[in-house]
């Protein structure tokens, strides 16, 4: 099946530092991946669409200079939270469209819990 | 843009009973409606989906219905089991060409009591 992995699963960092989160499609290629943010007991909010070989598309209200996205290959997208602050603490989840022939079906990674002290 | 509303926010049932979760969407151009199950600390898992050219789809104990005219769709779980306890999210995909993004409902926390 379509498996998406994320690394790390948990990260704790000090305020002001930058954190990189990786999203990989393990058994398929993904020219597009999506990054979501989820606060405790809340829904998933789409942050940006990551496009292989081109710039990411950010949703309204998401700071592109704060959340840097790089989609360097067909199996890897990275999200870097720059100059992290406590309010950036959240559960970050990526997804990628599967290979069932449909462009709709999305498979999610296990998520990365970021805690900024 | 697309807006998805989901009800109820919490649902408690006895093992063996049925559970129904309802969602409405605003964008009539949306054409894909998946349902995800999320367990604590994990990413969402796709459990069933339906496209706008289909009115109903079933997979064992899970079924989804879609009413395009009313712009609502529902998840039905029959013969619930304790392992069905989780948060369930509906989503709608507004057509934008290429790979379509998902707009999620607020989620329903389902508790199945033995």
GROMACS .gro file of C-alpha atoms in nm:
model
  231
    1UNK     CA    1   0.000   0.000   0.000
    2UNK     CA    2   0.091   0.367   0.003
    3UNK     CA    3   0.310   0.427   0.308
    4UNK     CA    4   0.417   0.769   0.423
    5UNK     CA    5   0.675   0.812   0.697
    6UNK     CA    6   0.780   1.111   0.901
    7UNK     CA    7   1.092   1.185   1.099
    8UNK     CA    8   1.131   1.262   1.377
    9UNK     CA    9   0.817   1.144   1.555
   10UNK     CA   10   0.884   1.381   1.844
   11UNK     CA   11   1.111   1.678   1.885
   12UNK     CA   12   1.169   1.919   2.169
   13UNK     CA   13   1.364   2.235   2.101
   14UNK     CA   14   1.447   2.566   2.260
   15UNK     CA   15   1.278   2.885   2.153
   16UNK     CA   16   1.464   3.054   1.868
   17UNK     CA   17   1.603   2.740   1.712
   18UNK     CA   18   1.498   2.583   1.382
   19UNK     CA   19   1.354   2.236   1.341
   20UNK     CA   20   1.338   2.024   1.027
   21UNK     CA   21   1.071   1.759   0.975
   22UNK     CA   22   1.098   1.504   0.695
   23UNK     CA   23   0.813   1.341   0.506
   24UNK     CA   24   0.888   1.042   0.284
   25UNK     CA   25   0.677   0.834   0.052
   26UNK     CA   26   0.821   0.486   0.101
   27UNK     CA   27   0.678   0.278  -0.181
   28UNK     CA   28   0.565   0.534  -0.434
   29UNK     CA   29   0.665   0.864  -0.585
   30UNK     CA   30   0.488   1.183  -0.490
   31UNK     CA   31   0.526   1.498  -0.695
   32UNK     CA   32   0.291   1.666  -0.451
   33UNK     CA   33   0.271   1.640  -0.074
   34UNK     CA   34   0.064   1.833   0.176
   35UNK     CA   35   0.157   1.965   0.518
   36UNK     CA   36  -0.101   1.996   0.795
   37UNK     CA   37  -0.095   2.129   1.147
   38UNK     CA   38  -0.313   1.996   1.426
   39UNK     CA   39  -0.361   2.146   1.770
   40UNK     CA   40  -0.477   1.926   2.060
   41UNK     CA   41  -0.832   1.804   2.015
   42UNK     CA   42  -0.867   2.008   1.699
   43UNK     CA   43  -0.897   1.932   1.330
   44UNK     CA   44  -0.626   1.925   1.066
   45UNK     CA   45  -0.547   2.259   0.909
   46UNK     CA   46  -0.377   2.260   0.571
   47UNK     CA   47  -0.063   2.471   0.580
   48UNK     CA   48   0.085   2.427   0.235
   49UNK     CA   49   0.112   2.217  -0.076
   50UNK     CA   50   0.464   2.096  -0.148
   51UNK     CA   51   0.553   2.060  -0.515
   52UNK     CA   52   0.856   1.866  -0.636
   53UNK     CA   53   1.096   2.092  -0.819
   54UNK     CA   54   0.902   2.413  -0.761
   55UNK     CA   55   0.790   2.647  -0.488
   56UNK     CA   56   0.538   2.540  -0.230
   57UNK     CA   57   0.190   2.690  -0.228
   58UNK     CA   58   0.095   2.827   0.111
   59UNK     CA   59  -0.256   2.864   0.252
   60UNK     CA   60  -0.378   3.204   0.356
   61UNK     CA   61  -0.238   3.313   0.689
   62UNK     CA   62   0.061   3.074   0.684
   63UNK     CA   63   0.396   3.252   0.695
   64UNK     CA   64   0.615   3.114   0.419
   65UNK     CA   65   0.930   3.253   0.578
   66UNK     CA   66   0.840   3.084   0.904
   67UNK     CA   67   0.757   2.745   0.759
   68UNK     CA   68   1.008   2.662   0.487
   69UNK     CA   69   0.915   2.376   0.257
   70UNK     CA   70   1.153   2.197   0.025
   71UNK     CA   71   1.048   1.913  -0.203
   72UNK     CA   72   1.384   1.806  -0.335
   73UNK     CA   73   1.294   1.464  -0.471
   74UNK     CA   74   0.996   1.252  -0.569
   75UNK     CA   75   0.996   1.082  -0.231
   76UNK     CA   76   1.097   1.354   0.016
   77UNK     CA   77   0.950   1.680   0.135
   78UNK     CA   78   1.083   1.873   0.434
   79UNK     CA   79   0.920   2.131   0.656
   80UNK     CA   80   1.153   2.359   0.852
   81UNK     CA   81   1.006   2.562   1.135
   82UNK     CA   82   1.240   2.858   1.162
   83UNK     CA   83   1.303   3.053   1.483
   84UNK     CA   84   1.053   2.837   1.665
   85UNK     CA   85   0.845   2.981   1.947
   86UNK     CA   86   0.620   2.808   2.202
   87UNK     CA   87   0.312   2.893   1.994
   88UNK     CA   88   0.459   2.678   1.714
   89UNK     CA   89   0.421   2.372   1.935
   90UNK     CA   90   0.181   2.143   1.754
   91UNK     CA   91   0.136   1.810   1.575
   92UNK     CA   92   0.259   1.837   1.217
   93UNK     CA   93   0.136   1.581   0.966
   94UNK     CA   94   0.215   1.532   0.601
   95UNK     CA   95   0.019   1.350   0.335
   96UNK     CA   96   0.073   1.235  -0.019
   97UNK     CA   97  -0.164   1.123  -0.293
   98UNK     CA   98  -0.152   0.747  -0.341
   99UNK     CA   99  -0.096   0.547  -0.654
  100UNK     CA  100  -0.440   0.396  -0.693
  101UNK     CA  101  -0.485   0.584  -1.016
  102UNK     CA  102  -0.681   0.853  -0.840
  103UNK     CA  103  -0.542   1.196  -0.772
  104UNK     CA  104  -0.775   1.230  -0.476
  105UNK     CA  105  -0.681   0.962  -0.227
  106UNK     CA  106  -0.434   1.090   0.029
  107UNK     CA  107  -0.230   0.888   0.271
  108UNK     CA  108  -0.103   1.046   0.589
  109UNK     CA  109   0.221   1.010   0.777
  110UNK     CA  110   0.226   0.927   1.148
  111UNK     CA  111   0.286   1.289   1.245
  112UNK     CA  112   0.559   1.480   1.429
  113UNK     CA  113   0.494   1.632   1.767
  114UNK     CA  114   0.690   1.953   1.810
  115UNK     CA  115   0.734   2.106   2.153
  116UNK     CA  116   0.908   2.442   2.177
  117UNK     CA  117   1.027   2.536   2.523
  118UNK     CA  118  -1.374   2.853  -0.016
  119UNK     CA  119  -1.495   2.516   0.097
  120UNK     CA  120  -1.629   2.481   0.453
  121UNK     CA  121  -1.706   2.145   0.614
  122UNK     CA  122  -1.921   2.108   0.923
  123UNK     CA  123  -1.930   1.784   1.121
  124UNK     CA  124  -2.171   1.659   1.388
  125UNK     CA  125  -2.177   1.543   1.657
  126UNK     CA  126  -1.850   1.644   1.818
  127UNK     CA  127  -1.871   1.351   2.059
  128UNK     CA  128  -2.060   1.025   2.032
  129UNK     CA  129  -2.089   0.752   2.290
  130UNK     CA  130  -2.242   0.413   2.204
  131UNK     CA  131  -2.265   0.067   2.350
  132UNK     CA  132  -2.074  -0.213   2.182
  133UNK     CA  133  -2.283  -0.362   1.906
  134UNK     CA  134  -2.485  -0.046   1.843
  135UNK     CA  135  -2.459   0.163   1.529
  136UNK     CA  136  -2.289   0.502   1.505
  137UNK     CA  137  -2.371   0.774   1.255
  138UNK     CA  138  -2.162   1.085   1.189
  139UNK     CA  139  -2.286   1.359   0.957
  140UNK     CA  140  -2.106   1.625   0.755
  141UNK     CA  141  -2.216   1.910   0.534
  142UNK     CA  142  -2.010   2.098   0.281
  143UNK     CA  143  -2.053   2.434   0.114
  144UNK     CA  144  -1.880   2.411  -0.224
  145UNK     CA  145  -2.100   2.237  -0.478
  146UNK     CA  146  -1.791   2.178  -0.693
  147UNK     CA  147  -1.641   1.940  -0.435
  148UNK     CA  148  -1.634   1.592  -0.578
  149UNK     CA  149  -1.445   1.369  -0.335
  150UNK     CA  150  -1.534   1.291   0.026
  151UNK     CA  151  -1.304   1.073   0.238
  152UNK     CA  152  -1.340   0.967   0.599
  153UNK     CA  153  -1.040   0.926   0.827
  154UNK     CA  154  -0.994   0.757   1.164
  155UNK     CA  155  -0.733   0.903   1.396
  156UNK     CA  156  -0.611   0.733   1.709
  157UNK     CA  157  -0.435   0.925   1.982
  158UNK     CA  158  -0.089   1.042   1.880
  159UNK     CA  159  -0.112   0.895   1.530
  160UNK     CA  160  -0.175   1.019   1.179
  161UNK     CA  161  -0.521   0.985   1.019
  162UNK     CA  162  -0.601   0.656   0.848
  163UNK     CA  163  -0.832   0.648   0.547
  164UNK     CA  164  -1.125   0.419   0.620
  165UNK     CA  165  -1.361   0.486   0.331
  166UNK     CA  166  -1.422   0.744   0.062
  167UNK     CA  167  -1.689   0.833  -0.189
  168UNK     CA  168  -1.696   1.031  -0.508
  169UNK     CA  169  -1.972   1.258  -0.628
  170UNK     CA  170  -2.091   1.019  -0.896
  171UNK     CA  171  -2.185   0.760  -0.632
  172UNK     CA  172  -2.463   0.781  -0.373
  173UNK     CA  173  -2.353   0.508  -0.135
  174UNK     CA  174  -2.053   0.289  -0.068
  175UNK     CA  175  -2.007   0.008   0.179
  176UNK     CA  176  -1.707  -0.178   0.315
  177UNK     CA  177  -1.797  -0.446   0.570
  178UNK     CA  178  -1.924  -0.263   0.881
  179UNK     CA  179  -1.864   0.083   0.738
  180UNK     CA  180  -2.079   0.268   0.489
  181UNK     CA  181  -2.089   0.620   0.354
  182UNK     CA  182  -2.381   0.798   0.188
  183UNK     CA  183  -2.372   1.115  -0.017
  184UNK     CA  184  -2.654   1.354  -0.100
  185UNK     CA  185  -2.518   1.599  -0.355
  186UNK     CA  186  -2.835   1.804  -0.371
  187UNK     CA  187  -2.835   1.868   0.001
  188UNK     CA  188  -2.454   1.877   0.014
  189UNK     CA  189  -2.421   1.636   0.298
  190UNK     CA  190  -2.261   1.299   0.353
  191UNK     CA  191  -2.266   1.055   0.642
  192UNK     CA  192  -2.057   0.776   0.790
  193UNK     CA  193  -2.236   0.471   0.927
  194UNK     CA  194  -2.060   0.217   1.146
  195UNK     CA  195  -2.260  -0.093   1.236
  196UNK     CA  196  -2.192  -0.347   1.509
  197UNK     CA  197  -1.949  -0.114   1.678
  198UNK     CA  198  -1.655  -0.257   1.869
  199UNK     CA  199  -1.432  -0.100   2.137
  200UNK     CA  200  -1.149  -0.076   1.884
  201UNK     CA  201  -1.366   0.159   1.679
  202UNK     CA  202  -1.312   0.419   1.952
  203UNK     CA  203  -1.117   0.706   1.795
  204UNK     CA  204  -1.164   1.048   1.641
  205UNK     CA  205  -1.325   1.043   1.299
  206UNK     CA  206  -1.281   1.322   1.046
  207UNK     CA  207  -1.476   1.384   0.729
  208UNK     CA  208  -1.324   1.588   0.449
  209UNK     CA  209  -1.422   1.740   0.117
  210UNK     CA  210  -1.201   1.801  -0.180
  211UNK     CA  211  -1.285   2.109  -0.387
  212UNK     CA  212  -1.183   2.051  -0.743
  213UNK     CA  213  -0.883   2.260  -0.839
  214UNK     CA  214  -0.715   2.046  -1.100
  215UNK     CA  215  -0.428   1.811  -1.034
  216UNK     CA  216  -0.386   1.682  -0.681
  217UNK     CA  217  -0.671   1.818  -0.475
  218UNK     CA  218  -0.634   1.944  -0.121
  219UNK     CA  219  -0.864   1.830   0.156
  220UNK     CA  220  -1.074   2.048   0.381
  221UNK     CA  221  -1.152   1.871   0.708
  222UNK     CA  222  -1.446   1.879   0.943
  223UNK     CA  223  -1.390   1.944   1.313
  224UNK     CA  224  -1.391   1.575   1.403
  225UNK     CA  225  -1.611   1.340   1.607
  226UNK     CA  226  -1.478   1.163   1.911
  227UNK     CA  227  -1.641   0.820   1.917
  228UNK     CA  228  -1.638   0.613   2.234
  229UNK     CA  229  -1.762   0.253   2.218
  230UNK     CA  230  -1.830   0.108   2.560
  231UNK     CA  231  -1.807  -0.268   2.620
   0.00000   0.00000   0.00000
